[in-house]
Amino acid sequence: MTKTHAPAAAGDFPIELGPAAPVFPPIEFPDGPKAAQSLGLAPVIAVPDALIERLRGACTSVSTDSEQRSVASTDWWPLGMHWVRAGRVGGMAGVVARASTTKEVAAVVSICNEARIPVTAAGGRSGCVGGSVPIFGGVSLDLCGLTGIVDVDDDSLVVDVRAGTFGDHFERDLRANHGLTLGHWPQSISLSTVGGWIACRGAGQLSNRYGKIEDMVVGLDVVLADGSIIKTGGAARSATGPDLSQVFLGSEGTLGVIVGSRLRVHPAPTHERRGAWGFPSFAAGLDACRRVLRRGATPAVLRLYDALESGWKFQVSDKHLVIALDEGDPVMVDASFRVLEEECKAAERLDDGLVEKWMHERNDVSAIPKSLEKGIVYDTIEITGSWGRLPAIYDEAVAALKKVPYTFGASSHQSHAYSDGACLYFTFAGIPPADGKEAYYNAAWDAATRAILAAGGNLSHHHGVGLNRARFMREALGPAFDSLVALKAALDPKGILNPGKLGLPTPFGEVQWP
């Protein structure tokens, strides 16, 4: 199937726009947010009244309201949602500060640094590994007031955008007002901000064509722990020492607070093609995807689902499903699809409508809340690996998850593919006893992660580390972890920035894993 279309107007945007504000997960505190309590997983650093008054003189909005503090202390982490259902949060912010300018962010961070008060920067709080949970209390710094496109350089295809801009509104404005696209389309596009994408080294569903967020960043505006403001990057392919932008990409707010960015954009696509194929095994599907990328084709979407997921997601039985979509210049798209069709010729050609089904459902984030209501403990684990290791990683991780008591489902799909490897997305689900949900959740994560690392896989592809994966960081990085610790000490000597994340040591004490 091939279709040609003009750049989307605002009214033609393919999804309904979100509120351009954090969307609290549709899980209710049983007695309301005001009654929520902290689990006390780490020592709480109180914010003195005198410091709160200083913050009020430096920032647009500062609140100590219990409801606002409870809501600001949550994100979309599935384990955190279980806590919410029990009226708890992993850590409770003492203050919620909402900044609207870079100057305000710098002032808040500087005040907190002087007083040694933890600061957890947050945007849409759509992360699913606990990265924005203020585990030591302190200040939750909401950046959603830093919003909007600052400048568009159409000749150079670079856009300057503030960190608190929500993804769906950013993409809509690019397309409708400039005929451009970033090409970054995460499942959470309506829930997440540009700064969050950068801080967590995120990936959109079209990353094969456009790259991950680290491939899009030209330069950053960052507030450091002492309140100073720096700019990184800015020139095409600069050789002015190391690329400092990459220091803050994926740092999850532990090395600096990202307040703005210059990003590479592209002309909005005018051409699209879609296709679907069924393979006899997951390994055969992986090999076909590898060959497509090896030949230099970069279809925007190239996803492989194992037989279990092909059945329950697409109602395709006993097949490992590959779906593909490409968009852009007609010549490039047609060339990409010629490679796809040649490399998938041994597989069964299936209805292109399967791609439309995926397009229709790709931004649905309702599965986790619905599963919680049924007593199901559910999560996804996305990792990366080289092509040569992926078949073994798939086999070992699925087998490890199936061995965890109470698991009734373990599956995987390949979601993002590159010339040197791909992302595998594992899903597990189980129904443990009511008092064993945390134990089951941790056991599933431990089993899968240890199997993945032992088989040569990486720890994360785009969800990041946060709190959930912190315990694996030293094992995953080896001796290089000490270099990360040294970098943290140099940029944030008082340790105030998002303590407890990335497995980094903190001056505030230890995090007790539940």
Coordinates of C-alpha atoms in Angstrom, one line a residue:
M1 CA 0.0 0.0 0.0
T2 CA 1.3 3.4 -0.9
K3 CA -0.3 6.8 -0.3
T4 CA 0.8 10.4 -0.8
H5 CA -0.3 13.2 1.4
A6 CA 0.5 16.8 2.2
P7 CA 1.9 17.9 5.6
A8 CA -0.7 17.6 8.2
A9 CA -2.7 20.7 9.2
A10 CA -3.5 21.2 12.9
G11 CA -7.0 19.7 12.4
D12 CA -5.5 16.6 10.6
F13 CA -3.1 15.6 13.4
P14 CA -3.4 11.8 13.8
I15 CA -4.1 11.7 17.5
E16 CA -6.2 13.8 19.9
L17 CA -4.0 16.4 21.6
G18 CA -3.4 15.9 25.3
P19 CA -3.7 18.7 27.9
A20 CA -0.1 19.8 27.7
A21 CA 0.2 19.1 31.4
P22 CA 1.1 16.0 33.5
V23 CA -1.5 13.3 33.3
F24 CA -1.7 11.6 36.6
P25 CA -1.9 7.8 36.0
P26 CA -5.6 6.7 36.1
I27 CA -5.0 5.0 39.5
E28 CA -6.7 6.5 42.4
F29 CA -5.4 6.8 46.0
P30 CA -8.0 4.9 48.0
D31 CA -8.6 7.9 50.4
G32 CA -7.5 10.7 48.0
P33 CA -4.0 12.2 47.5
K34 CA -4.2 14.3 50.7
A35 CA -4.2 11.1 52.8
A36 CA -1.2 9.5 50.9
Q37 CA 1.8 8.5 53.0
S38 CA 5.4 7.8 52.0
L39 CA 6.8 4.3 52.1
G40 CA 10.0 5.7 53.7
L41 CA 12.4 4.0 51.4
A42 CA 15.1 6.6 52.2
P43 CA 15.8 9.3 54.8
V44 CA 13.6 12.3 54.3
I45 CA 15.4 15.6 53.9
A46 CA 13.0 18.3 55.2
V47 CA 12.7 21.7 53.6
P48 CA 12.9 24.4 56.3
D49 CA 10.2 27.1 56.4
A50 CA 12.8 29.9 55.8
L51 CA 14.0 28.1 52.7
I52 CA 10.5 27.7 51.4
E53 CA 10.0 31.5 51.7
R54 CA 13.2 32.0 49.7
L55 CA 11.9 29.7 47.0
R56 CA 8.6 31.7 46.9
G57 CA 10.6 34.8 46.1
A58 CA 12.5 33.0 43.3
C59 CA 9.8 30.9 41.5
T60 CA 6.4 31.4 39.9
S61 CA 4.7 28.8 42.1
V62 CA 5.7 27.1 45.3
S63 CA 3.3 24.8 47.1
T64 CA 3.4 22.7 50.3
D65 CA -0.2 21.5 49.8
S66 CA -0.4 17.8 50.6
E67 CA -2.4 16.8 47.6
Q68 CA -0.1 18.6 45.2
R69 CA 3.0 17.0 46.9
S70 CA 1.5 13.5 46.7
V71 CA 0.6 13.8 43.0
A72 CA 4.0 15.3 42.1
S73 CA 5.6 12.3 43.8
T74 CA 4.3 9.8 41.4
D75 CA 5.0 8.7 37.8
W76 CA 3.9 5.8 35.5
W77 CA 6.1 3.2 37.2
P78 CA 4.0 0.1 37.5
L79 CA 5.3 -0.8 41.0
G80 CA 4.6 2.8 42.0
M81 CA 1.0 2.4 40.8
H82 CA 0.6 -0.6 43.1
W83 CA 1.8 1.6 46.0
V84 CA -0.7 4.3 45.0
R85 CA -3.5 1.7 45.2
A86 CA -2.4 1.2 48.8
G87 CA -2.4 4.9 49.5
R88 CA 1.4 5.2 49.4
V89 CA 4.2 6.9 47.3
G90 CA 7.8 5.8 47.1
G91 CA 9.0 9.2 48.4
M92 CA 7.2 12.4 49.2
A93 CA 8.3 15.8 48.0
G94 CA 8.4 18.4 50.7
V95 CA 7.7 21.2 48.3
V96 CA 6.5 21.5 44.7
A97 CA 8.2 24.4 42.8
R98 CA 6.9 25.2 39.3
A99 CA 9.2 27.3 37.2
S100 CA 8.3 29.2 34.1
T101 CA 11.8 30.5 33.0
T102 CA 15.4 29.3 33.0
K103 CA 16.2 32.1 35.5
E104 CA 13.7 30.6 37.9
V105 CA 15.1 27.1 37.5
A106 CA 18.6 28.4 38.2
A107 CA 17.4 30.3 41.3
V108 CA 15.6 27.3 42.8
V109 CA 18.6 24.9 42.1
S110 CA 21.1 27.5 43.5
I111 CA 19.0 28.0 46.7
C112 CA 18.7 24.2 47.2
N113 CA 22.4 23.6 46.5
E114 CA 23.4 26.2 49.1
A115 CA 21.2 24.5 51.7
R116 CA 22.0 20.9 50.6
I117 CA 18.3 20.1 49.8
P118 CA 17.5 17.4 47.1
V119 CA 16.0 18.6 43.8
T120 CA 14.1 16.2 41.6
A121 CA 13.5 17.8 38.2
A122 CA 10.2 16.6 36.5
G123 CA 8.3 17.2 33.3
G124 CA 5.3 15.0 32.3
R125 CA 6.3 12.3 34.8
S126 CA 5.5 9.7 32.2
G127 CA 8.6 7.6 33.0
C128 CA 8.0 4.0 34.1
V129 CA 11.1 3.3 36.2
G130 CA 10.6 5.7 39.1
G131 CA 13.0 8.4 37.7
S132 CA 10.9 11.3 38.9
V133 CA 10.0 10.0 42.4
P134 CA 11.6 12.3 45.0
I135 CA 12.9 9.4 47.0
F136 CA 14.6 11.7 49.6
G137 CA 11.9 14.3 49.7
G138 CA 13.1 17.8 49.2
V139 CA 11.9 19.8 46.2
S140 CA 10.1 18.5 43.2
L141 CA 10.9 21.0 40.4
D142 CA 8.2 21.0 37.8
L143 CA 9.5 22.3 34.4
C144 CA 6.2 22.2 32.5
G145 CA 6.1 26.0 32.5
L146 CA 9.1 26.2 30.2
T147 CA 7.1 25.6 27.0
G148 CA 7.1 26.4 23.3
I149 CA 9.2 26.7 20.2
V150 CA 11.7 29.5 20.4
D151 CA 13.1 29.5 16.9
V152 CA 13.0 27.5 13.7
D153 CA 16.0 27.5 11.2
D154 CA 14.3 26.0 8.2
D155 CA 17.5 26.3 6.1
S156 CA 19.5 24.2 8.6
L157 CA 16.5 22.1 9.8
V158 CA 17.1 23.0 13.4
V159 CA 14.5 24.0 16.0
D160 CA 15.1 25.6 19.4
V161 CA 12.5 24.4 21.9
R162 CA 12.0 24.7 25.6
A163 CA 12.2 21.6 27.8
G164 CA 8.7 21.6 29.2
T165 CA 7.0 21.4 25.8
F166 CA 4.8 18.4 25.6
G167 CA 5.5 16.1 22.6
D168 CA 2.2 16.0 20.9
H169 CA 1.8 19.8 20.9
F170 CA 5.4 20.2 19.7
E171 CA 4.9 17.9 16.8
R172 CA 1.6 19.4 15.9
D173 CA 3.0 22.9 15.8
L174 CA 6.0 21.8 13.7
R175 CA 3.8 20.2 11.1
A176 CA 1.0 22.7 11.0
N177 CA 3.1 25.9 11.2
H178 CA 6.4 24.9 9.6
G179 CA 5.8 21.8 7.5
L180 CA 8.4 19.9 9.5
T181 CA 8.6 16.9 11.8
L182 CA 11.0 15.8 14.6
G183 CA 10.1 12.2 13.8
H184 CA 10.2 11.4 17.5
W185 CA 6.9 9.5 18.4
P186 CA 7.1 7.7 21.7
Q187 CA 4.1 5.8 22.9
S188 CA 4.0 8.5 25.6
I189 CA 4.0 11.5 23.2
S190 CA 0.9 13.1 24.8
L191 CA 2.3 12.4 28.3
S192 CA 5.9 13.4 28.0
T193 CA 8.0 16.5 27.4
V194 CA 11.0 17.3 25.2
G195 CA 13.3 17.6 28.3
G196 CA 12.1 14.2 29.6
W197 CA 13.0 12.6 26.2
I198 CA 16.5 14.0 26.4
A199 CA 17.0 13.3 30.1
C200 CA 16.1 9.6 29.7
R201 CA 17.7 9.1 26.2
G202 CA 14.3 8.2 24.8
A203 CA 13.3 6.6 21.5
G204 CA 10.3 7.2 19.3
Q205 CA 8.5 4.5 17.4
L206 CA 10.0 5.8 14.1
S207 CA 13.6 5.7 15.3
N208 CA 14.8 3.5 12.5
R209 CA 14.3 6.4 10.1
Y210 CA 14.9 9.4 12.4
G211 CA 17.2 8.0 15.1
K212 CA 16.8 8.2 18.9
I213 CA 16.7 11.5 20.7
E214 CA 20.5 11.5 21.1
D215 CA 20.8 11.6 17.3
M216 CA 18.5 14.6 17.1
V217 CA 20.2 16.8 19.7
V218 CA 22.4 19.6 18.3
G219 CA 22.8 21.5 21.6
L220 CA 21.4 21.9 25.0
D221 CA 20.7 24.6 27.7
V222 CA 21.5 23.1 31.1
V223 CA 21.3 24.5 34.6
L224 CA 24.1 23.0 36.8
A225 CA 23.9 22.2 40.4
D226 CA 25.3 25.5 41.6
G227 CA 22.6 27.4 39.5
S228 CA 25.0 28.3 36.6
I229 CA 23.6 28.0 33.1
I230 CA 25.6 26.5 30.2
K231 CA 25.0 25.9 26.5
T232 CA 26.4 22.9 24.8
G233 CA 26.8 22.1 21.1
G234 CA 25.4 24.4 18.5
A235 CA 27.6 23.9 15.4
A236 CA 27.2 21.0 12.9
R237 CA 29.7 18.2 13.5
S238 CA 31.9 20.3 15.8
A239 CA 35.3 19.0 16.9
T240 CA 35.7 21.4 19.9
G241 CA 36.6 18.8 22.4
P242 CA 34.1 16.1 23.6
D243 CA 30.4 16.6 22.8
L244 CA 29.2 17.9 26.2
S245 CA 25.6 17.5 25.1
Q246 CA 26.0 13.7 25.4
V247 CA 27.1 14.1 29.0
F248 CA 23.6 15.3 29.9
L249 CA 21.7 13.0 27.5
G250 CA 20.4 10.1 29.6
S251 CA 21.7 11.6 32.8
E252 CA 18.1 11.6 34.2
G253 CA 18.5 14.9 36.0
T254 CA 21.5 13.7 38.1
L255 CA 24.1 15.9 36.4
G256 CA 22.2 19.0 35.5
V257 CA 18.6 20.2 34.7
I258 CA 17.9 20.4 31.0
V259 CA 15.9 23.6 30.2
G260 CA 16.2 23.9 26.4
S261 CA 17.5 22.2 23.3
R262 CA 18.3 22.6 19.6
L263 CA 17.0 19.6 17.7
R264 CA 17.4 18.3 14.1
V265 CA 14.1 18.2 12.2
H266 CA 13.0 17.0 8.8
P267 CA 10.5 18.1 6.1
A268 CA 7.1 16.6 7.0
P269 CA 6.6 13.3 5.0
T270 CA 4.7 13.3 1.8
H271 CA 4.8 9.6 1.0
E272 CA 4.1 6.4 2.9
R273 CA 4.1 2.7 2.4
R274 CA 3.1 -0.2 4.7
G275 CA 3.6 -4.0 4.7
A276 CA 3.3 -7.1 6.9
W277 CA 4.9 -10.5 6.8
G278 CA 4.6 -13.7 8.8
F279 CA 7.8 -15.7 9.7
P280 CA 8.0 -19.3 11.0
S281 CA 10.3 -18.3 14.0
F282 CA 11.4 -15.3 16.0
A283 CA 15.0 -15.9 14.9
A284 CA 14.0 -15.9 11.2
G285 CA 12.2 -12.6 11.7
L286 CA 15.2 -11.1 13.4
D287 CA 17.5 -12.2 10.6
A288 CA 15.2 -10.6 8.0
C289 CA 15.2 -7.3 9.9
R290 CA 19.0 -7.5 10.3
R291 CA 19.4 -8.0 6.5
V292 CA 17.2 -5.0 5.7
L293 CA 19.3 -2.7 7.9
R294 CA 22.5 -4.2 6.6
R295 CA 21.6 -3.2 3.1
G296 CA 21.2 0.4 4.3
A297 CA 17.4 0.6 4.2
T298 CA 15.9 2.4 7.2
P299 CA 12.1 2.0 7.2
A300 CA 10.7 4.2 9.9
V301 CA 8.9 1.2 11.5
L302 CA 10.3 -2.3 11.4
R303 CA 8.8 -4.3 14.3
L304 CA 8.8 -8.1 14.9
Y305 CA 6.3 -9.8 17.3
D306 CA 6.8 -13.3 18.6
A307 CA 3.9 -15.8 18.2
L308 CA 2.4 -15.0 21.6
E309 CA 2.2 -11.3 21.0
S310 CA 1.2 -11.7 17.3
G311 CA -1.8 -13.7 18.6
W312 CA -3.1 -11.4 21.3
K313 CA -2.2 -8.1 19.7
F314 CA -3.0 -8.8 16.1
Q315 CA -5.0 -12.1 16.1
V316 CA -2.4 -13.7 13.9
S317 CA -1.9 -17.3 15.0
D318 CA 1.2 -19.4 14.9
K319 CA 3.3 -16.7 13.1
H320 CA 6.0 -14.3 14.2
L321 CA 4.7 -11.0 12.7
V322 CA 6.8 -8.3 11.0
I323 CA 5.1 -5.0 10.3
A324 CA 6.8 -2.2 8.4
L325 CA 6.0 1.4 7.6
D326 CA 8.1 4.0 5.9
E327 CA 7.5 7.7 5.3
G328 CA 9.3 10.6 3.7
D329 CA 10.5 11.4 0.1
P330 CA 8.9 9.1 -2.4
V331 CA 12.2 8.0 -3.9
M332 CA 13.6 7.1 -0.6
V333 CA 10.5 5.3 0.7
D334 CA 10.1 3.2 -2.5
A335 CA 13.8 2.2 -2.4
S336 CA 13.4 1.2 1.3
F337 CA 10.4 -0.9 0.5
R338 CA 12.1 -2.6 -2.4
V339 CA 14.8 -3.9 0.0
L340 CA 12.1 -4.9 2.5
E341 CA 10.2 -6.9 -0.1
E342 CA 13.3 -8.7 -1.3
E343 CA 14.5 -9.6 2.2
C344 CA 11.0 -10.8 3.3
K345 CA 10.2 -12.7 0.1
A346 CA 10.5 -16.1 1.8
A347 CA 7.9 -15.1 4.4
E348 CA 4.2 -15.1 4.1
R349 CA 2.8 -11.7 2.9
L350 CA 0.0 -10.6 5.2
D351 CA -2.7 -8.0 5.1
D352 CA -1.3 -4.4 5.3
G353 CA -4.3 -3.7 7.5
L354 CA -2.2 -5.1 10.4
V355 CA -0.1 -2.0 10.2
E356 CA -3.2 0.2 10.5
K357 CA -4.2 -1.8 13.6
W358 CA -0.8 -1.0 15.1
M359 CA -1.1 2.7 14.1
H360 CA -4.5 2.9 15.7
E361 CA -3.4 1.4 19.0
R362 CA 0.3 2.5 19.3
N363 CA -0.3 5.3 21.8
D364 CA -2.7 3.3 24.0
V365 CA -1.3 3.5 27.6
S366 CA -4.3 1.9 29.3
A367 CA -2.9 -1.6 29.7
I368 CA -1.1 -1.2 33.0
P369 CA -4.0 0.5 34.9
K370 CA -6.4 -2.1 33.6
S371 CA -4.2 -4.9 34.6
L372 CA -3.9 -3.6 38.2
E373 CA -7.6 -3.6 38.6
K374 CA -7.6 -7.3 37.9
G375 CA -4.8 -8.0 40.4
I376 CA -2.3 -8.6 37.6
V377 CA 1.3 -7.5 38.1
Y378 CA 2.6 -6.5 34.7
D379 CA 5.5 -4.6 33.1
T380 CA 7.7 -4.3 30.1
I381 CA 11.5 -4.5 30.0
E382 CA 13.2 -3.0 27.0
I383 CA 16.9 -3.7 26.3
T384 CA 19.3 -3.7 23.4
G385 CA 21.7 -6.2 22.0
S386 CA 23.8 -6.9 18.9
W387 CA 22.3 -8.9 16.1
G388 CA 24.5 -11.9 16.9
R389 CA 23.3 -12.1 20.5
L390 CA 19.6 -11.2 20.1
P391 CA 18.3 -14.7 19.5
A392 CA 20.0 -16.0 22.6
I393 CA 18.9 -13.0 24.6
Y394 CA 15.3 -13.6 23.5
D395 CA 15.4 -17.3 24.4
E396 CA 17.1 -16.9 27.8
A397 CA 15.0 -13.9 29.0
V398 CA 11.6 -15.4 28.1
A399 CA 12.7 -18.7 29.7
A400 CA 13.8 -16.9 32.9
L401 CA 10.5 -15.0 33.2
K402 CA 8.5 -18.2 32.7
K403 CA 10.3 -19.8 35.6
V404 CA 9.3 -17.1 38.1
P405 CA 6.4 -18.4 40.2
Y406 CA 2.9 -16.9 39.4
T407 CA 3.9 -15.8 35.8
F408 CA 1.2 -16.7 33.3
G409 CA 2.7 -14.7 30.3
A410 CA 6.1 -13.9 29.0
S411 CA 6.7 -12.6 25.5
S412 CA 8.8 -10.2 23.4
H413 CA 8.9 -8.0 20.3
Q414 CA 11.6 -6.2 18.5
S415 CA 10.7 -2.6 18.4
H416 CA 13.6 -0.5 17.1
A417 CA 16.3 -1.7 14.7
Y418 CA 19.7 -0.4 13.7
S419 CA 22.6 -1.6 11.6
D420 CA 24.4 -2.9 14.7
G421 CA 21.6 -4.3 16.7
A422 CA 18.1 -3.8 18.0
C423 CA 15.8 -3.3 21.0
L424 CA 13.9 -6.2 22.4
Y425 CA 10.8 -5.4 24.4
F426 CA 9.9 -8.1 26.9
T427 CA 6.5 -8.3 28.6
F428 CA 5.7 -10.3 31.7
A429 CA 2.4 -10.7 33.6
G430 CA 1.6 -12.7 36.7
I431 CA -1.0 -13.0 39.5
P432 CA 0.8 -13.4 42.8
P433 CA -0.9 -13.3 46.2
A434 CA -2.1 -9.9 47.3
D435 CA 0.7 -9.6 49.8
G436 CA 3.3 -10.8 47.3
K437 CA 3.0 -8.3 44.5
E438 CA 6.2 -6.4 45.2
A439 CA 8.2 -9.6 45.7
Y440 CA 6.9 -11.0 42.4
Y441 CA 7.6 -7.8 40.5
N442 CA 11.2 -7.7 41.8
A443 CA 11.7 -11.4 41.2
A444 CA 10.6 -11.0 37.5
W445 CA 12.8 -8.0 37.0
D446 CA 15.8 -9.7 38.6
A447 CA 15.4 -12.9 36.6
A448 CA 15.0 -11.2 33.2
T449 CA 17.7 -8.7 33.8
R450 CA 20.3 -11.2 35.0
A451 CA 19.5 -13.4 32.0
I452 CA 19.8 -10.5 29.6
L453 CA 23.1 -9.3 31.0
A454 CA 24.5 -12.8 31.0
A455 CA 23.5 -13.3 27.4
G456 CA 25.4 -10.1 26.4
G457 CA 22.5 -7.7 26.3
N458 CA 22.4 -4.1 27.5
L459 CA 20.4 -2.8 30.5
S460 CA 18.1 -0.3 28.7
H461 CA 17.2 1.1 25.3
H462 CA 14.9 4.1 26.1
H463 CA 13.1 3.9 29.4
G464 CA 16.3 4.7 31.3
V465 CA 17.4 3.5 34.7
G466 CA 15.6 5.6 37.3
L467 CA 15.0 3.9 40.6
N468 CA 13.9 0.5 39.3
R469 CA 17.1 -0.4 37.4
A470 CA 19.5 1.4 39.8
R471 CA 20.5 -1.9 41.5
F472 CA 21.9 -3.2 38.2
M473 CA 24.0 -0.2 37.1
R474 CA 27.4 -1.3 38.5
E475 CA 27.0 -4.7 37.1
A476 CA 25.9 -3.4 33.7
L477 CA 28.7 -0.8 33.4
G478 CA 31.5 -2.6 35.2
P479 CA 34.6 -0.4 36.0
A480 CA 33.1 2.4 33.8
F481 CA 30.6 3.0 36.6
D482 CA 33.3 4.6 38.7
S483 CA 33.8 7.2 36.0
L484 CA 30.2 8.0 36.1
V485 CA 30.4 8.4 39.9
A486 CA 33.4 10.8 39.4
L487 CA 31.5 12.8 36.9
K488 CA 28.6 13.2 39.3
A489 CA 31.0 14.3 42.0
A490 CA 32.5 16.9 39.7
L491 CA 29.3 18.4 38.4
D492 CA 27.1 18.0 41.6
P493 CA 29.6 17.9 44.5
K494 CA 26.8 18.3 47.1
G495 CA 24.7 15.5 45.5
I496 CA 21.5 17.4 45.4
L497 CA 20.3 16.5 41.8
N498 CA 17.8 13.7 41.7
P499 CA 19.6 11.6 44.4
G500 CA 19.0 7.8 44.4
K501 CA 18.8 7.4 40.6
L502 CA 21.2 5.7 38.2
G503 CA 22.6 3.8 41.2
L504 CA 24.8 6.7 42.1
P505 CA 25.9 7.1 45.7
T506 CA 24.2 10.0 47.7
P507 CA 25.2 12.0 50.7
F508 CA 21.6 11.6 52.1
G509 CA 21.8 7.9 52.9
E510 CA 20.8 4.6 51.3
V511 CA 17.7 3.6 49.4
Q512 CA 16.1 0.6 50.9
W513 CA 14.7 -1.5 48.1
P514 CA 11.1 -2.7 48.9

